[in-house]
């Protein structure tokens, strides 16, 4: 169905049998089939990853199969799969990849997700403003625009403890993550991105601070 060569099929089957056999010296075909069916999701993910290792490029049904079944291995293969889907003009597969990436991240690495990359739309932007999927490096201005930073900042100033708002004003920066804005008073977590405040953004904090202090 996928158009794999005999050599490719053999390589994948050998890998699957080795995994399904476990520590047993011998195993019959019926047992292998039962184990395969019991662990279908994990097995299909191994098949998808194996295809990526065997093929330099993926097209059509083969690309669709790998995207659909890559599972948590998407964390390793997403950059390549994104490029392949982009080349094929498959926006539907890119959307599936985004969902698979976010689900795998939470399962494997736990919440929260990284920030969303303004370029590719994956939740994959690191604190140094580089994207793990598309490889783009963005500046703070682009990030701020993509997350509607001023609105987030105003919300932070309205609901955060007053001391947190004062600290942000004093330090001239805040932490931003996929859950929102944090004060420099709070512990910086691995996915927190330090964002410098412009003069206008400081005014937003000052306005909200005055409003809260004056009742």
Coordinates of C-alpha atoms in Angstrom, one line a residue:
X1 CA 0.0 0.0 0.0
X2 CA 2.8 2.4 0.9
X3 CA 5.0 1.4 -2.1
X4 CA 7.9 0.2 0.1
X5 CA 10.6 -1.9 -1.6
X6 CA 11.3 -5.5 -0.5
X7 CA 14.5 -4.4 1.2
X8 CA 12.7 -1.7 3.1
X9 CA 9.9 -4.0 4.2
X10 CA 12.4 -6.6 5.4
X11 CA 14.4 -3.9 7.4
X12 CA 11.2 -2.8 9.1
X13 CA 9.9 -6.3 9.8
X14 CA 13.3 -7.4 11.3
X15 CA 13.1 -4.4 13.7
X16 CA 9.6 -5.1 14.7
X17 CA 10.2 -8.8 15.3
X18 CA 13.3 -8.0 17.4
X19 CA 11.2 -5.7 19.6
X20 CA 8.3 -8.0 19.9
X21 CA 10.4 -11.1 20.6
X22 CA 11.9 -9.4 23.7
X23 CA 14.2 -11.8 25.6
X24 CA 12.8 -15.0 24.0
X25 CA 15.2 -17.0 21.9
X26 CA 12.4 -18.3 19.6
X27 CA 8.9 -17.1 19.0
X28 CA 6.2 -18.2 16.6
X29 CA 4.4 -16.0 14.1
X30 CA 1.0 -16.1 15.9
X31 CA 2.6 -14.7 19.1
X32 CA 4.3 -12.0 17.1
X33 CA 1.0 -11.0 15.5
X34 CA -0.9 -11.0 18.8
X35 CA 1.8 -8.8 20.4
X36 CA 1.7 -6.5 17.4
X37 CA -2.0 -6.0 17.6
X38 CA -1.9 -5.5 21.4
X39 CA 0.7 -2.8 21.0
X40 CA -0.6 -1.4 17.7
X41 CA -0.2 2.3 18.4
X42 CA 3.5 1.9 19.5
X43 CA 4.2 -0.5 16.6
X44 CA 2.8 1.9 14.0
X45 CA 5.0 4.7 15.5
X46 CA 8.0 2.5 15.0
X47 CA 7.1 1.7 11.4
X48 CA 6.6 5.5 10.8
X49 CA 10.0 6.3 12.3
X50 CA 11.7 3.5 10.4
X51 CA 10.3 4.8 7.1
X52 CA 11.8 8.2 7.9
X53 CA 15.2 6.6 8.5
X54 CA 15.0 4.6 5.2
X55 CA 13.7 7.4 2.9
X56 CA 15.4 10.7 2.1
X57 CA 12.1 12.2 0.9
X58 CA 8.5 11.4 1.5
X59 CA 5.6 12.0 -0.8
X60 CA 1.8 11.4 -1.0
X61 CA 0.5 8.5 0.9
X62 CA 3.8 7.7 2.5
X63 CA 4.1 11.2 4.0
X64 CA 0.5 11.1 5.2
X65 CA 1.0 7.7 6.8
X66 CA 4.1 8.9 8.7
X67 CA 2.4 12.1 9.9
X68 CA -0.6 10.1 11.1
X69 CA 1.3 7.4 13.0
X70 CA 4.6 9.0 14.1
X71 CA 3.3 9.3 17.7
X72 CA 5.7 10.8 20.3
X73 CA 8.6 10.4 17.9
X74 CA 7.3 13.6 16.3
X75 CA 9.4 15.5 18.9
X76 CA 12.5 14.2 17.0
X77 CA 11.2 14.3 13.5
X78 CA 8.9 17.3 13.4
X79 CA 11.4 19.7 11.7
X80 CA 11.8 17.3 8.8
X81 CA 8.1 16.4 8.5
X82 CA 7.2 20.1 8.6
X83 CA 9.6 20.7 5.7
X84 CA 8.2 17.8 3.7
X85 CA 4.6 18.8 4.3
X86 CA 5.4 22.4 3.4
X87 CA 7.1 21.3 0.2
X88 CA 4.1 19.1 -0.8
X89 CA 1.7 22.0 0.0
X90 CA -0.1 19.8 2.6
X91 CA -1.5 22.4 5.1
X92 CA -3.8 19.7 6.4
X93 CA -0.8 17.6 7.4
X94 CA 1.0 20.6 9.0
X95 CA -2.1 21.1 11.1
X96 CA -2.0 17.5 12.2
X97 CA 1.7 17.8 13.0
X98 CA 1.0 20.8 15.2
X99 CA -1.5 18.9 17.2
X100 CA 0.7 15.8 17.5
X101 CA 3.7 17.9 18.6
X102 CA 1.8 19.6 21.4
X103 CA 0.2 16.3 22.6
X104 CA 3.6 14.6 22.5
X105 CA 5.3 17.5 24.3
X106 CA 2.9 17.3 27.2
X107 CA 3.1 13.5 27.4
X108 CA 6.8 13.3 27.3
X109 CA 8.1 16.5 28.8
X110 CA 5.0 17.7 30.8
X111 CA 3.3 21.1 30.8
X112 CA 3.5 23.9 30.1
X113 CA 4.0 24.0 26.3
X114 CA 6.6 26.3 24.8
X115 CA 5.4 29.6 23.3
X116 CA 3.9 29.4 19.8
X117 CA 6.2 30.3 17.0
X118 CA 4.8 33.2 14.9
X119 CA 6.3 31.7 11.8
X120 CA 5.2 28.0 11.7
X121 CA 2.5 28.0 14.4
X122 CA 4.1 25.1 16.4
X123 CA 4.3 25.4 20.2
X124 CA 8.0 25.2 19.9
X125 CA 9.6 28.6 20.6
X126 CA 12.4 28.5 23.1
X127 CA 13.5 31.2 25.5
X128 CA 16.3 32.3 23.1
X129 CA 13.5 32.9 20.6
X130 CA 14.5 30.1 18.2
X131 CA 12.0 27.6 17.0
X132 CA 12.6 23.9 17.5
X133 CA 10.5 23.0 14.4
X134 CA 11.1 25.6 11.7
X135 CA 14.4 26.8 12.9
X136 CA 13.4 30.5 12.7
X137 CA 14.9 33.1 15.1
X138 CA 12.5 35.9 15.8
X139 CA 12.8 39.2 17.6
X140 CA 10.9 40.4 20.6
X141 CA 8.8 42.8 18.4
X142 CA 7.5 39.9 16.3
X143 CA 6.8 37.8 19.4
X144 CA 5.0 40.6 21.2
X145 CA 2.7 41.2 18.2
X146 CA 1.9 37.5 17.8
X147 CA 0.8 37.1 21.4
X148 CA -0.9 40.6 21.7
X149 CA 1.6 41.4 24.4
X150 CA 0.2 44.8 25.5
X151 CA -3.2 43.1 26.3
X152 CA -1.4 40.4 28.3
X153 CA 0.6 43.0 30.1
X154 CA -2.5 45.0 31.0
X155 CA -4.2 41.8 32.3
X156 CA -1.1 41.1 34.4
X157 CA -1.1 44.6 35.8
X158 CA -4.8 44.2 36.8
X159 CA -4.7 40.9 38.5
X160 CA -1.1 40.3 39.7
X161 CA -0.1 41.2 43.3
X162 CA 0.8 44.9 43.4
X163 CA 4.4 44.1 44.5
X164 CA 4.8 42.0 41.4
X165 CA 3.7 44.8 39.2
X166 CA 6.1 47.2 41.0
X167 CA 9.0 44.7 40.6
X168 CA 8.3 44.4 36.8
X169 CA 8.4 48.2 36.6
X170 CA 11.6 48.4 38.6
X171 CA 13.4 45.7 36.7
X172 CA 12.2 46.7 33.3
X173 CA 11.3 43.2 32.2
X174 CA 8.8 40.3 32.7
X175 CA 8.8 36.6 32.0
X176 CA 6.5 35.3 29.3
X177 CA 5.4 31.7 28.8
X178 CA 2.5 30.0 27.2
X179 CA 0.4 30.6 30.3
X180 CA 0.9 34.3 30.4
X181 CA 3.2 36.9 32.1
X182 CA 5.1 36.4 35.3
X183 CA 6.9 39.0 37.5
X184 CA 10.7 38.9 37.9
X185 CA 9.9 38.2 41.6
X186 CA 8.8 34.7 40.6
X187 CA 11.1 31.8 40.0
X188 CA 12.2 31.6 36.4
X189 CA 11.2 28.3 34.8
X190 CA 13.0 26.6 31.9
X191 CA 10.5 27.8 29.3
X192 CA 10.1 31.3 30.6
X193 CA 11.3 34.0 28.1
X194 CA 12.6 37.3 29.4
X195 CA 10.9 40.2 27.7
X196 CA 12.2 43.8 28.0
X197 CA 9.5 46.5 28.5
X198 CA 9.4 49.5 26.2
X199 CA 8.6 52.9 27.5
X200 CA 5.0 52.6 26.4
X201 CA 4.6 49.2 28.0
X202 CA 5.9 50.6 31.3
X203 CA 3.3 53.3 31.0
X204 CA 0.6 50.5 30.8
X205 CA 1.9 49.1 34.1
X206 CA 2.1 52.6 35.7
X207 CA -1.5 53.4 34.7
X208 CA -2.9 50.2 36.1
X209 CA -0.8 50.5 39.2
X210 CA -2.1 54.1 39.9
X211 CA -5.7 53.0 39.2
X212 CA -5.4 50.1 41.7
X213 CA -3.7 52.1 44.4
X214 CA -6.2 54.9 44.1
X215 CA -9.1 52.5 44.4

